[in-house]
Amino acid sequence: MGKTVEANRITSVMSIRNISGAIMGVFAGGFIKHILDTMESPQGYGVLFFITGCFGLVSYAFFAFIKEPHTPPKKESQHRGSLLTTLKIAPALFKKHPRMRKLLWSRLAYSGVFILTPFMGIHAIDTAGKEASFLGVLVTWQMFGSILGNVFAGYWGDKLGPKTPLMVSNVAFLIFFAGLFLNTSTFGFQILFTLFGFAFYTNMASRLSMDLEVCGTDRRPIFMSVMTFLTLIGILLASVISATLRDISSTTLKPAIIIASIAILISTYFLARIKNPRYARQH
């Protein structure tokens, strides 16, 4: 997308793309509820995973037909090499460019959200005393929230830059965590999952634009490769922490909520220290 859309328009383009998917997700929630109402949980989840895989293949097929615009060949970079070579020179690069370093720490801390996500639905079902099909209802509410988040991020991201939606997203996550810690009602979980959809998709629509605007064009390949690699490590670490916490405290989600909240506070701290890239260019 960085080659096909201007950096200062990526947020709105991402939002439009995400909204189309979220509208499908609203109907998918009803379908999930129907499947889990009519089938036993293991078989129902198996059918849902199979359908998800089919949609993934269709998405890949469409993606394969996308053609990037032709760009003239550039002078070979002195940093050209393997991932290992890139990682070796990364510390010096991030030390030289503090905005990139702060953004990297913020993104790594944001991975703490994924400590919580694998078991949120289970927590809501168990706490509210609902059937497994309640998960479909929560998906529908989450998709409504995602539509709101994408509209918000698309408008304000283009107008003020991606930092503002990202900050709002983190604040929304903190409110969500507090609510998830305290809530026990069915309606409360519906509102909370709407808030989660808003926060998660506001972040999703804004973060690529933030990356591209902070790193600039000359340092983009190495910065994006290191950012992607270390973010993947952060998500894998979050999944290990999530599974470990589930084994230790299977009856409560509160330890995971506390750790995820601390992670988002750290992410917010580093994000707040980055000058808005729309108005402050660093070279």
PDB file of C-alpha atoms in Angstrom:
ATOM      1  CA  MET A   1       0.000   0.000   0.000  1.00  0.00           C
ATOM      2  CA  GLY A   2       2.950   2.306   0.585  1.00  0.00           C
ATOM      3  CA  LYS A   3       3.621   2.235  -3.170  1.00  0.00           C
ATOM      4  CA  THR A   4       0.055   2.738  -4.324  1.00  0.00           C
ATOM      5  CA  VAL A   5      -1.269   5.381  -1.892  1.00  0.00           C
ATOM      6  CA  GLU A   6       0.249   8.599  -0.557  1.00  0.00           C
ATOM      7  CA  ALA A   7       1.320   8.274   3.077  1.00  0.00           C
ATOM      8  CA  ASN A   8      -0.982  11.068   4.263  1.00  0.00           C
ATOM      9  CA  ARG A   9      -4.003   9.324   2.695  1.00  0.00           C
ATOM     10  CA  ILE A  10      -3.331   5.780   3.844  1.00  0.00           C
ATOM     11  CA  THR A  11      -5.457   6.072   6.999  1.00  0.00           C
ATOM     12  CA  SER A  12      -8.633   6.875   5.091  1.00  0.00           C
ATOM     13  CA  VAL A  13      -7.923   4.239   2.429  1.00  0.00           C
ATOM     14  CA  MET A  14      -7.311   1.611   5.111  1.00  0.00           C
ATOM     15  CA  SER A  15     -10.514   2.696   6.836  1.00  0.00           C
ATOM     16  CA  ILE A  16     -12.611   2.286   3.711  1.00  0.00           C
ATOM     17  CA  ARG A  17     -11.152  -1.163   3.119  1.00  0.00           C
ATOM     18  CA  ASN A  18     -11.719  -2.189   6.733  1.00  0.00           C
ATOM     19  CA  ILE A  19     -15.294  -0.881   6.765  1.00  0.00           C
ATOM     20  CA  SER A  20     -16.209  -3.126   3.850  1.00  0.00           C
ATOM     21  CA  GLY A  21     -14.856  -6.090   5.782  1.00  0.00           C
ATOM     22  CA  ALA A  22     -16.584  -4.978   8.992  1.00  0.00           C
ATOM     23  CA  ILE A  23     -19.967  -4.841   7.244  1.00  0.00           C
ATOM     24  CA  MET A  24     -19.451  -8.460   6.229  1.00  0.00           C
ATOM     25  CA  GLY A  25     -18.410  -9.143   9.814  1.00  0.00           C
ATOM     26  CA  VAL A  26     -21.754  -7.881  11.135  1.00  0.00           C
ATOM     27  CA  PHE A  27     -23.524 -10.592   9.138  1.00  0.00           C
ATOM     28  CA  ALA A  28     -20.786 -13.101  10.014  1.00  0.00           C
ATOM     29  CA  GLY A  29     -21.667 -12.659  13.685  1.00  0.00           C
ATOM     30  CA  GLY A  30     -25.203 -13.842  13.006  1.00  0.00           C
ATOM     31  CA  PHE A  31     -23.850 -16.774  11.013  1.00  0.00           C
ATOM     32  CA  ILE A  32     -21.511 -17.749  13.856  1.00  0.00           C
ATOM     33  CA  LYS A  33     -24.421 -17.689  16.285  1.00  0.00           C
ATOM     34  CA  HIS A  34     -26.492 -19.877  13.977  1.00  0.00           C
ATOM     35  CA  ILE A  35     -23.707 -22.452  13.527  1.00  0.00           C
ATOM     36  CA  LEU A  36     -22.982 -22.691  17.252  1.00  0.00           C
ATOM     37  CA  ASP A  37     -26.708 -22.887  18.053  1.00  0.00           C
ATOM     38  CA  THR A  38     -27.245 -25.830  15.695  1.00  0.00           C
ATOM     39  CA  MET A  39     -23.999 -27.768  16.244  1.00  0.00           C
ATOM     40  CA  GLU A  40     -22.035 -29.007  19.229  1.00  0.00           C
ATOM     41  CA  SER A  41     -19.105 -26.721  20.027  1.00  0.00           C
ATOM     42  CA  PRO A  42     -16.209 -28.843  18.615  1.00  0.00           C
ATOM     43  CA  GLN A  43     -17.997 -29.514  15.307  1.00  0.00           C
ATOM     44  CA  GLY A  44     -19.295 -25.955  15.102  1.00  0.00           C
ATOM     45  CA  TYR A  45     -15.867 -24.437  15.648  1.00  0.00           C
ATOM     46  CA  GLY A  46     -14.444 -26.847  13.069  1.00  0.00           C
ATOM     47  CA  VAL A  47     -16.964 -25.659  10.473  1.00  0.00           C
ATOM     48  CA  LEU A  48     -16.175 -22.032  11.301  1.00  0.00           C
ATOM     49  CA  PHE A  49     -12.425 -22.608  10.926  1.00  0.00           C
ATOM     50  CA  PHE A  50     -12.998 -24.341   7.584  1.00  0.00           C
ATOM     51  CA  ILE A  51     -15.113 -21.436   6.287  1.00  0.00           C
ATOM     52  CA  THR A  52     -12.491 -18.943   7.517  1.00  0.00           C
ATOM     53  CA  GLY A  53      -9.811 -20.849   5.622  1.00  0.00           C
ATOM     54  CA  CYS A  54     -11.900 -20.735   2.434  1.00  0.00           C
ATOM     55  CA  PHE A  55     -12.311 -16.993   2.718  1.00  0.00           C
ATOM     56  CA  GLY A  56      -8.563 -16.697   3.284  1.00  0.00           C
ATOM     57  CA  LEU A  57      -7.906 -18.526   0.012  1.00  0.00           C
ATOM     58  CA  VAL A  58     -10.342 -16.278  -1.852  1.00  0.00           C
ATOM     59  CA  SER A  59      -8.643 -13.215  -0.367  1.00  0.00           C
ATOM     60  CA  TYR A  60      -5.251 -14.516  -1.475  1.00  0.00           C
ATOM     61  CA  ALA A  61      -6.562 -15.093  -4.993  1.00  0.00           C
ATOM     62  CA  PHE A  62      -7.747 -11.495  -5.269  1.00  0.00           C
ATOM     63  CA  PHE A  63      -4.508 -10.204  -3.742  1.00  0.00           C
ATOM     64  CA  ALA A  64      -2.460 -12.078  -6.343  1.00  0.00           C
ATOM     65  CA  PHE A  65      -4.057  -9.994  -9.115  1.00  0.00           C
ATOM     66  CA  ILE A  66      -2.994  -6.654  -7.606  1.00  0.00           C
ATOM     67  CA  LYS A  67      -0.295  -4.944  -9.651  1.00  0.00           C
ATOM     68  CA  GLU A  68       2.013  -2.396  -8.074  1.00  0.00           C
ATOM     69  CA  PRO A  69       2.725   0.759 -10.091  1.00  0.00           C
ATOM     70  CA  HIS A  70       5.985   0.683 -11.997  1.00  0.00           C
ATOM     71  CA  THR A  71       8.824   2.521 -10.326  1.00  0.00           C
ATOM     72  CA  PRO A  72      12.194   3.242 -11.965  1.00  0.00           C
ATOM     73  CA  PRO A  73      15.102   1.189 -10.607  1.00  0.00           C
ATOM     74  CA  LYS A  74      16.959   2.904  -7.794  1.00  0.00           C
ATOM     75  CA  LYS A  75      20.583   2.972  -6.919  1.00  0.00           C
ATOM     76  CA  GLU A  76      21.493  -0.087  -4.865  1.00  0.00           C
ATOM     77  CA  SER A  77      21.444   0.630  -1.167  1.00  0.00           C
ATOM     78  CA  GLN A  78      24.546   0.051   0.927  1.00  0.00           C
ATOM     79  CA  HIS A  79      22.274  -1.757   3.399  1.00  0.00           C
ATOM     80  CA  ARG A  80      21.144  -4.390   0.932  1.00  0.00           C
ATOM     81  CA  GLY A  81      21.478  -7.867   2.390  1.00  0.00           C
ATOM     82  CA  SER A  82      19.852 -10.597   4.440  1.00  0.00           C
ATOM     83  CA  LEU A  83      17.521 -10.156   7.386  1.00  0.00           C
ATOM     84  CA  LEU A  84      20.419 -10.962   9.708  1.00  0.00           C
ATOM     85  CA  THR A  85      22.474  -8.168   8.131  1.00  0.00           C
ATOM     86  CA  THR A  86      19.554  -5.777   8.493  1.00  0.00           C
ATOM     87  CA  LEU A  87      19.119  -6.667  12.163  1.00  0.00           C
ATOM     88  CA  LYS A  88      22.831  -6.091  12.788  1.00  0.00           C
ATOM     89  CA  ILE A  89      22.706  -2.506  11.538  1.00  0.00           C
ATOM     90  CA  ALA A  90      19.283  -1.806  13.061  1.00  0.00           C
ATOM     91  CA  PRO A  91      20.543  -0.689  16.524  1.00  0.00           C
ATOM     92  CA  ALA A  92      22.676   2.062  15.015  1.00  0.00           C
ATOM     93  CA  LEU A  93      19.791   3.167  12.798  1.00  0.00           C
ATOM     94  CA  PHE A  94      17.300   3.377  15.654  1.00  0.00           C
ATOM     95  CA  LYS A  95      19.845   5.136  17.864  1.00  0.00           C
ATOM     96  CA  LYS A  96      20.321   7.771  15.186  1.00  0.00           C
ATOM     97  CA  HIS A  97      16.570   8.330  14.707  1.00  0.00           C
ATOM     98  CA  PRO A  98      14.798   8.678  18.088  1.00  0.00           C
ATOM     99  CA  ARG A  99      11.290   8.946  16.622  1.00  0.00           C
ATOM    100  CA  MET A 100      11.707   5.541  15.027  1.00  0.00           C
ATOM    101  CA  ARG A 101      13.000   4.152  18.307  1.00  0.00           C
ATOM    102  CA  LYS A 102      10.034   5.499  20.276  1.00  0.00           C
ATOM    103  CA  LEU A 103       7.601   4.167  17.699  1.00  0.00           C
ATOM    104  CA  LEU A 104       9.233   0.735  17.879  1.00  0.00           C
ATOM    105  CA  TRP A 105       8.912   0.599  21.676  1.00  0.00           C
ATOM    106  CA  SER A 106       5.312   1.775  21.442  1.00  0.00           C
ATOM    107  CA  ARG A 107       4.499  -0.919  18.885  1.00  0.00           C
ATOM    108  CA  LEU A 108       6.188  -3.660  20.913  1.00  0.00           C
ATOM    109  CA  ALA A 109       4.261  -2.640  24.039  1.00  0.00           C
ATOM    110  CA  TYR A 110       1.019  -2.604  22.029  1.00  0.00           C
ATOM    111  CA  SER A 111       1.521  -6.347  21.491  1.00  0.00           C
ATOM    112  CA  GLY A 112       0.323  -6.687  25.094  1.00  0.00           C
ATOM    113  CA  VAL A 113      -3.230  -6.442  23.746  1.00  0.00           C
ATOM    114  CA  PHE A 114      -2.779  -9.945  22.335  1.00  0.00           C
ATOM    115  CA  ILE A 115      -2.251 -11.340  25.832  1.00  0.00           C
ATOM    116  CA  LEU A 116      -5.952 -10.745  26.352  1.00  0.00           C
ATOM    117  CA  THR A 117      -7.610 -11.368  22.995  1.00  0.00           C
ATOM    118  CA  PRO A 118      -7.491 -15.214  22.862  1.00  0.00           C
ATOM    119  CA  PHE A 119      -9.722 -15.598  25.919  1.00  0.00           C
ATOM    120  CA  MET A 120     -11.966 -12.504  25.928  1.00  0.00           C
ATOM    121  CA  GLY A 121     -14.882 -14.319  24.356  1.00  0.00           C
ATOM    122  CA  ILE A 122     -14.560 -17.270  26.722  1.00  0.00           C
ATOM    123  CA  HIS A 123     -14.428 -14.876  29.674  1.00  0.00           C
ATOM    124  CA  ALA A 124     -17.596 -13.112  28.510  1.00  0.00           C
ATOM    125  CA  ILE A 125     -19.474 -16.400  27.976  1.00  0.00           C
ATOM    126  CA  ASP A 126     -18.444 -17.823  31.361  1.00  0.00           C
ATOM    127  CA  THR A 127     -19.019 -14.608  33.314  1.00  0.00           C
ATOM    128  CA  ALA A 128     -22.425 -13.844  31.791  1.00  0.00           C
ATOM    129  CA  GLY A 129     -23.476 -17.506  31.921  1.00  0.00           C
ATOM    130  CA  LYS A 130     -24.298 -17.654  28.202  1.00  0.00           C
ATOM    131  CA  GLU A 131     -24.106 -20.395  25.571  1.00  0.00           C
ATOM    132  CA  ALA A 132     -21.193 -20.632  23.116  1.00  0.00           C
ATOM    133  CA  SER A 133     -23.370 -19.013  20.421  1.00  0.00           C
ATOM    134  CA  PHE A 134     -23.164 -15.746  22.390  1.00  0.00           C
ATOM    135  CA  LEU A 135     -19.778 -15.420  20.721  1.00  0.00           C
ATOM    136  CA  GLY A 136     -21.579 -14.615  17.450  1.00  0.00           C
ATOM    137  CA  VAL A 137     -23.468 -11.788  19.170  1.00  0.00           C
ATOM    138  CA  LEU A 138     -20.195 -10.378  20.486  1.00  0.00           C
ATOM    139  CA  VAL A 139     -18.654 -10.536  16.999  1.00  0.00           C
ATOM    140  CA  THR A 140     -21.561  -8.501  15.634  1.00  0.00           C
ATOM    141  CA  TRP A 141     -21.162  -5.839  18.322  1.00  0.00           C
ATOM    142  CA  GLN A 142     -17.407  -5.786  17.775  1.00  0.00           C
ATOM    143  CA  MET A 143     -17.939  -5.189  14.057  1.00  0.00           C
ATOM    144  CA  PHE A 144     -20.246  -2.251  14.802  1.00  0.00           C
ATOM    145  CA  GLY A 145     -17.426  -0.836  16.896  1.00  0.00           C
ATOM    146  CA  SER A 146     -14.940  -1.444  14.103  1.00  0.00           C
ATOM    147  CA  ILE A 147     -17.079   0.562  11.686  1.00  0.00           C
ATOM    148  CA  LEU A 148     -17.116   3.468  14.139  1.00  0.00           C
ATOM    149  CA  GLY A 149     -13.359   3.150  14.673  1.00  0.00           C
ATOM    150  CA  ASN A 150     -12.584   3.143  10.973  1.00  0.00           C
ATOM    151  CA  VAL A 151     -14.779   6.164  10.313  1.00  0.00           C
ATOM    152  CA  PHE A 152     -13.089   8.013  13.177  1.00  0.00           C
ATOM    153  CA  ALA A 153      -9.559   7.031  12.125  1.00  0.00           C
ATOM    154  CA  GLY A 154     -10.172   7.739   8.442  1.00  0.00           C
ATOM    155  CA  TYR A 155     -11.467  11.260   9.050  1.00  0.00           C
ATOM    156  CA  TRP A 156      -9.140  12.409  11.800  1.00  0.00           C
ATOM    157  CA  GLY A 157      -6.142  10.504  10.463  1.00  0.00           C
ATOM    158  CA  ASP A 158      -6.252  12.416   7.178  1.00  0.00           C
ATOM    159  CA  LYS A 159      -7.058  15.693   8.924  1.00  0.00           C
ATOM    160  CA  LEU A 160      -4.618  15.651  11.852  1.00  0.00           C
ATOM    161  CA  GLY A 161      -2.259  12.792  11.116  1.00  0.00           C
ATOM    162  CA  PRO A 162      -2.180   9.207  12.451  1.00  0.00           C
ATOM    163  CA  LYS A 163      -0.896  10.005  15.944  1.00  0.00           C
ATOM    164  CA  THR A 164      -4.234  11.396  17.186  1.00  0.00           C
ATOM    165  CA  PRO A 165      -6.295   8.273  16.327  1.00  0.00           C
ATOM    166  CA  LEU A 166      -3.577   6.049  17.807  1.00  0.00           C
ATOM    167  CA  MET A 167      -3.675   7.963  21.094  1.00  0.00           C
ATOM    168  CA  VAL A 168      -7.475   7.771  21.186  1.00  0.00           C
ATOM    169  CA  SER A 169      -7.250   4.053  20.447  1.00  0.00           C
ATOM    170  CA  ASN A 170      -4.969   3.460  23.432  1.00  0.00           C
ATOM    171  CA  VAL A 171      -7.267   5.427  25.746  1.00  0.00           C
ATOM    172  CA  ALA A 172     -10.221   3.373  24.493  1.00  0.00           C
ATOM    173  CA  PHE A 173      -8.272   0.183  25.228  1.00  0.00           C
ATOM    174  CA  LEU A 174      -7.667   1.301  28.814  1.00  0.00           C
ATOM    175  CA  ILE A 175     -11.384   1.999  29.296  1.00  0.00           C
ATOM    176  CA  PHE A 176     -12.155  -1.400  27.787  1.00  0.00           C
ATOM    177  CA  PHE A 177      -9.729  -3.152  30.155  1.00  0.00           C
ATOM    178  CA  ALA A 178     -11.283  -1.446  33.186  1.00  0.00           C
ATOM    179  CA  GLY A 179     -14.759  -2.457  32.038  1.00  0.00           C
ATOM    180  CA  LEU A 180     -13.708  -6.025  31.333  1.00  0.00           C
ATOM    181  CA  PHE A 181     -12.198  -6.241  34.815  1.00  0.00           C
ATOM    182  CA  LEU A 182     -15.444  -5.145  36.500  1.00  0.00           C
ATOM    183  CA  ASN A 183     -18.338  -6.133  34.245  1.00  0.00           C
ATOM    184  CA  THR A 184     -20.533  -9.212  34.722  1.00  0.00           C
ATOM    185  CA  SER A 185     -23.652  -8.360  32.662  1.00  0.00           C
ATOM    186  CA  THR A 186     -24.603  -9.456  29.147  1.00  0.00           C
ATOM    187  CA  PHE A 187     -25.337  -5.929  27.950  1.00  0.00           C
ATOM    188  CA  GLY A 188     -22.081  -4.724  29.476  1.00  0.00           C
ATOM    189  CA  PHE A 189     -20.086  -7.221  27.413  1.00  0.00           C
ATOM    190  CA  GLN A 190     -21.900  -6.118  24.255  1.00  0.00           C
ATOM    191  CA  ILE A 191     -20.886  -2.508  24.920  1.00  0.00           C
ATOM    192  CA  LEU A 192     -17.352  -3.526  25.833  1.00  0.00           C
ATOM    193  CA  PHE A 193     -16.848  -5.547  22.662  1.00  0.00           C
ATOM    194  CA  THR A 194     -18.123  -2.567  20.674  1.00  0.00           C
ATOM    195  CA  LEU A 195     -15.479  -0.453  22.417  1.00  0.00           C
ATOM    196  CA  PHE A 196     -12.838  -3.087  21.701  1.00  0.00           C
ATOM    197  CA  GLY A 197     -13.768  -3.088  18.002  1.00  0.00           C
ATOM    198  CA  PHE A 198     -13.487   0.712  17.976  1.00  0.00           C
ATOM    199  CA  ALA A 199     -10.070   0.686  19.664  1.00  0.00           C
ATOM    200  CA  PHE A 200      -8.581  -2.208  17.686  1.00  0.00           C
ATOM    201  CA  TYR A 201      -9.648  -0.992  14.244  1.00  0.00           C
ATOM    202  CA  THR A 202      -8.787   2.623  14.956  1.00  0.00           C
ATOM    203  CA  ASN A 203      -5.277   1.373  15.622  1.00  0.00           C
ATOM    204  CA  MET A 204      -5.282  -0.923  12.596  1.00  0.00           C
ATOM    205  CA  ALA A 205      -6.328   1.878  10.232  1.00  0.00           C
ATOM    206  CA  SER A 206      -3.720   4.315  11.592  1.00  0.00           C
ATOM    207  CA  ARG A 207      -0.544   2.393  12.323  1.00  0.00           C
ATOM    208  CA  LEU A 208       0.669   1.849   8.738  1.00  0.00           C
ATOM    209  CA  SER A 209       0.308   5.552   8.016  1.00  0.00           C
ATOM    210  CA  MET A 210       2.237   6.321  11.210  1.00  0.00           C
ATOM    211  CA  ASP A 211       5.030   3.942  10.207  1.00  0.00           C
ATOM    212  CA  LEU A 212       5.360   5.391   6.712  1.00  0.00           C
ATOM    213  CA  GLU A 213       5.232   9.025   7.814  1.00  0.00           C
ATOM    214  CA  VAL A 214       7.798   8.540  10.582  1.00  0.00           C
ATOM    215  CA  CYS A 215      10.357   6.526   8.624  1.00  0.00           C
ATOM    216  CA  GLY A 216      10.295   8.536   5.388  1.00  0.00           C
ATOM    217  CA  THR A 217      11.123   7.111   1.971  1.00  0.00           C
ATOM    218  CA  ASP A 218      14.881   6.628   2.107  1.00  0.00           C
ATOM    219  CA  ARG A 219      14.890   4.491   5.278  1.00  0.00           C
ATOM    220  CA  ARG A 220      11.543   2.800   4.678  1.00  0.00           C
ATOM    221  CA  PRO A 221      12.599  -0.757   3.647  1.00  0.00           C
ATOM    222  CA  ILE A 222      14.966  -1.392   6.549  1.00  0.00           C
ATOM    223  CA  PHE A 223      12.737   0.322   9.096  1.00  0.00           C
ATOM    224  CA  MET A 224       9.612  -1.555   8.027  1.00  0.00           C
ATOM    225  CA  SER A 225      11.389  -4.928   7.915  1.00  0.00           C
ATOM    226  CA  VAL A 226      12.820  -4.517  11.417  1.00  0.00           C
ATOM    227  CA  MET A 227       9.498  -3.190  12.743  1.00  0.00           C
ATOM    228  CA  THR A 228       7.584  -6.138  11.256  1.00  0.00           C
ATOM    229  CA  PHE A 229      10.069  -8.717  12.514  1.00  0.00           C
ATOM    230  CA  LEU A 230      10.191  -7.403  16.082  1.00  0.00           C
ATOM    231  CA  THR A 231       6.412  -6.912  16.189  1.00  0.00           C
ATOM    232  CA  LEU A 232       6.013 -10.568  15.243  1.00  0.00           C
ATOM    233  CA  ILE A 233       8.333 -11.493  18.111  1.00  0.00           C
ATOM    234  CA  GLY A 234       6.215  -9.351  20.434  1.00  0.00           C
ATOM    235  CA  ILE A 235       2.985 -11.046  19.355  1.00  0.00           C
ATOM    236  CA  LEU A 236       4.521 -14.522  19.783  1.00  0.00           C
ATOM    237  CA  LEU A 237       5.735 -13.538  23.252  1.00  0.00           C
ATOM    238  CA  ALA A 238       2.253 -12.237  24.089  1.00  0.00           C
ATOM    239  CA  SER A 239       0.721 -15.561  23.039  1.00  0.00           C
ATOM    240  CA  VAL A 240       3.129 -17.457  25.307  1.00  0.00           C
ATOM    241  CA  ILE A 241       2.294 -15.160  28.231  1.00  0.00           C
ATOM    242  CA  SER A 242      -1.414 -15.527  27.497  1.00  0.00           C
ATOM    243  CA  ALA A 243      -1.269 -19.334  27.488  1.00  0.00           C
ATOM    244  CA  THR A 244       0.865 -19.381  30.643  1.00  0.00           C
ATOM    245  CA  LEU A 245      -1.541 -17.107  32.516  1.00  0.00           C
ATOM    246  CA  ARG A 246      -4.457 -19.264  31.375  1.00  0.00           C
ATOM    247  CA  ASP A 247      -2.754 -22.371  32.772  1.00  0.00           C
ATOM    248  CA  ILE A 248      -1.973 -20.663  36.082  1.00  0.00           C
ATOM    249  CA  SER A 249      -5.300 -18.863  36.600  1.00  0.00           C
ATOM    250  CA  SER A 250      -7.877 -20.608  34.409  1.00  0.00           C
ATOM    251  CA  THR A 251     -10.824 -19.260  36.408  1.00  0.00           C
ATOM    252  CA  THR A 252     -10.094 -15.558  35.973  1.00  0.00           C
ATOM    253  CA  LEU A 253      -8.873 -13.201  33.265  1.00  0.00           C
ATOM    254  CA  LYS A 254      -7.865 -10.451  35.689  1.00  0.00           C
ATOM    255  CA  PRO A 255      -4.075 -11.089  35.667  1.00  0.00           C
ATOM    256  CA  ALA A 256      -4.080 -10.862  31.861  1.00  0.00           C
ATOM    257  CA  ILE A 257      -6.153  -7.667  32.004  1.00  0.00           C
ATOM    258  CA  ILE A 258      -3.677  -6.068  34.417  1.00  0.00           C
ATOM    259  CA  ILE A 259      -0.632  -6.983  32.307  1.00  0.00           C
ATOM    260  CA  ALA A 260      -2.313  -5.830  29.080  1.00  0.00           C
ATOM    261  CA  SER A 261      -3.219  -2.521  30.763  1.00  0.00           C
ATOM    262  CA  ILE A 262       0.395  -1.945  31.818  1.00  0.00           C
ATOM    263  CA  ALA A 263       1.555  -2.729  28.284  1.00  0.00           C
ATOM    264  CA  ILE A 264      -0.854  -0.201  26.763  1.00  0.00           C
ATOM    265  CA  LEU A 265       0.226   2.446  29.297  1.00  0.00           C
ATOM    266  CA  ILE A 266       3.835   1.901  28.213  1.00  0.00           C
ATOM    267  CA  SER A 267       2.780   2.074  24.559  1.00  0.00           C
ATOM    268  CA  THR A 268       0.925   5.327  25.222  1.00  0.00           C
ATOM    269  CA  TYR A 269       3.939   6.814  26.997  1.00  0.00           C
ATOM    270  CA  PHE A 270       6.267   6.272  24.040  1.00  0.00           C
ATOM    271  CA  LEU A 271       3.616   7.272  21.506  1.00  0.00           C
ATOM    272  CA  ALA A 272       2.944  10.544  23.324  1.00  0.00           C
ATOM    273  CA  ARG A 273       6.650  11.439  23.085  1.00  0.00           C
ATOM    274  CA  ILE A 274       6.655  11.223  19.273  1.00  0.00           C
ATOM    275  CA  LYS A 275       6.123  14.524  17.498  1.00  0.00           C
ATOM    276  CA  ASN A 276       3.237  14.348  15.080  1.00  0.00           C
ATOM    277  CA  PRO A 277       4.897  13.288  11.810  1.00  0.00           C
ATOM    278  CA  ARG A 278       2.382  15.305   9.799  1.00  0.00           C
ATOM    279  CA  TYR A 279       3.847  18.530  11.187  1.00  0.00           C
ATOM    280  CA  ALA A 280       7.376  17.620  12.268  1.00  0.00           C
ATOM    281  CA  ARG A 281       9.709  15.979   9.785  1.00  0.00           C
ATOM    282  CA  GLN A 282      12.973  14.530  11.059  1.00  0.00           C
ATOM    283  CA  HIS A 283      15.813  13.719   8.702  1.00  0.00           C
TER     284      HIS A 283
END
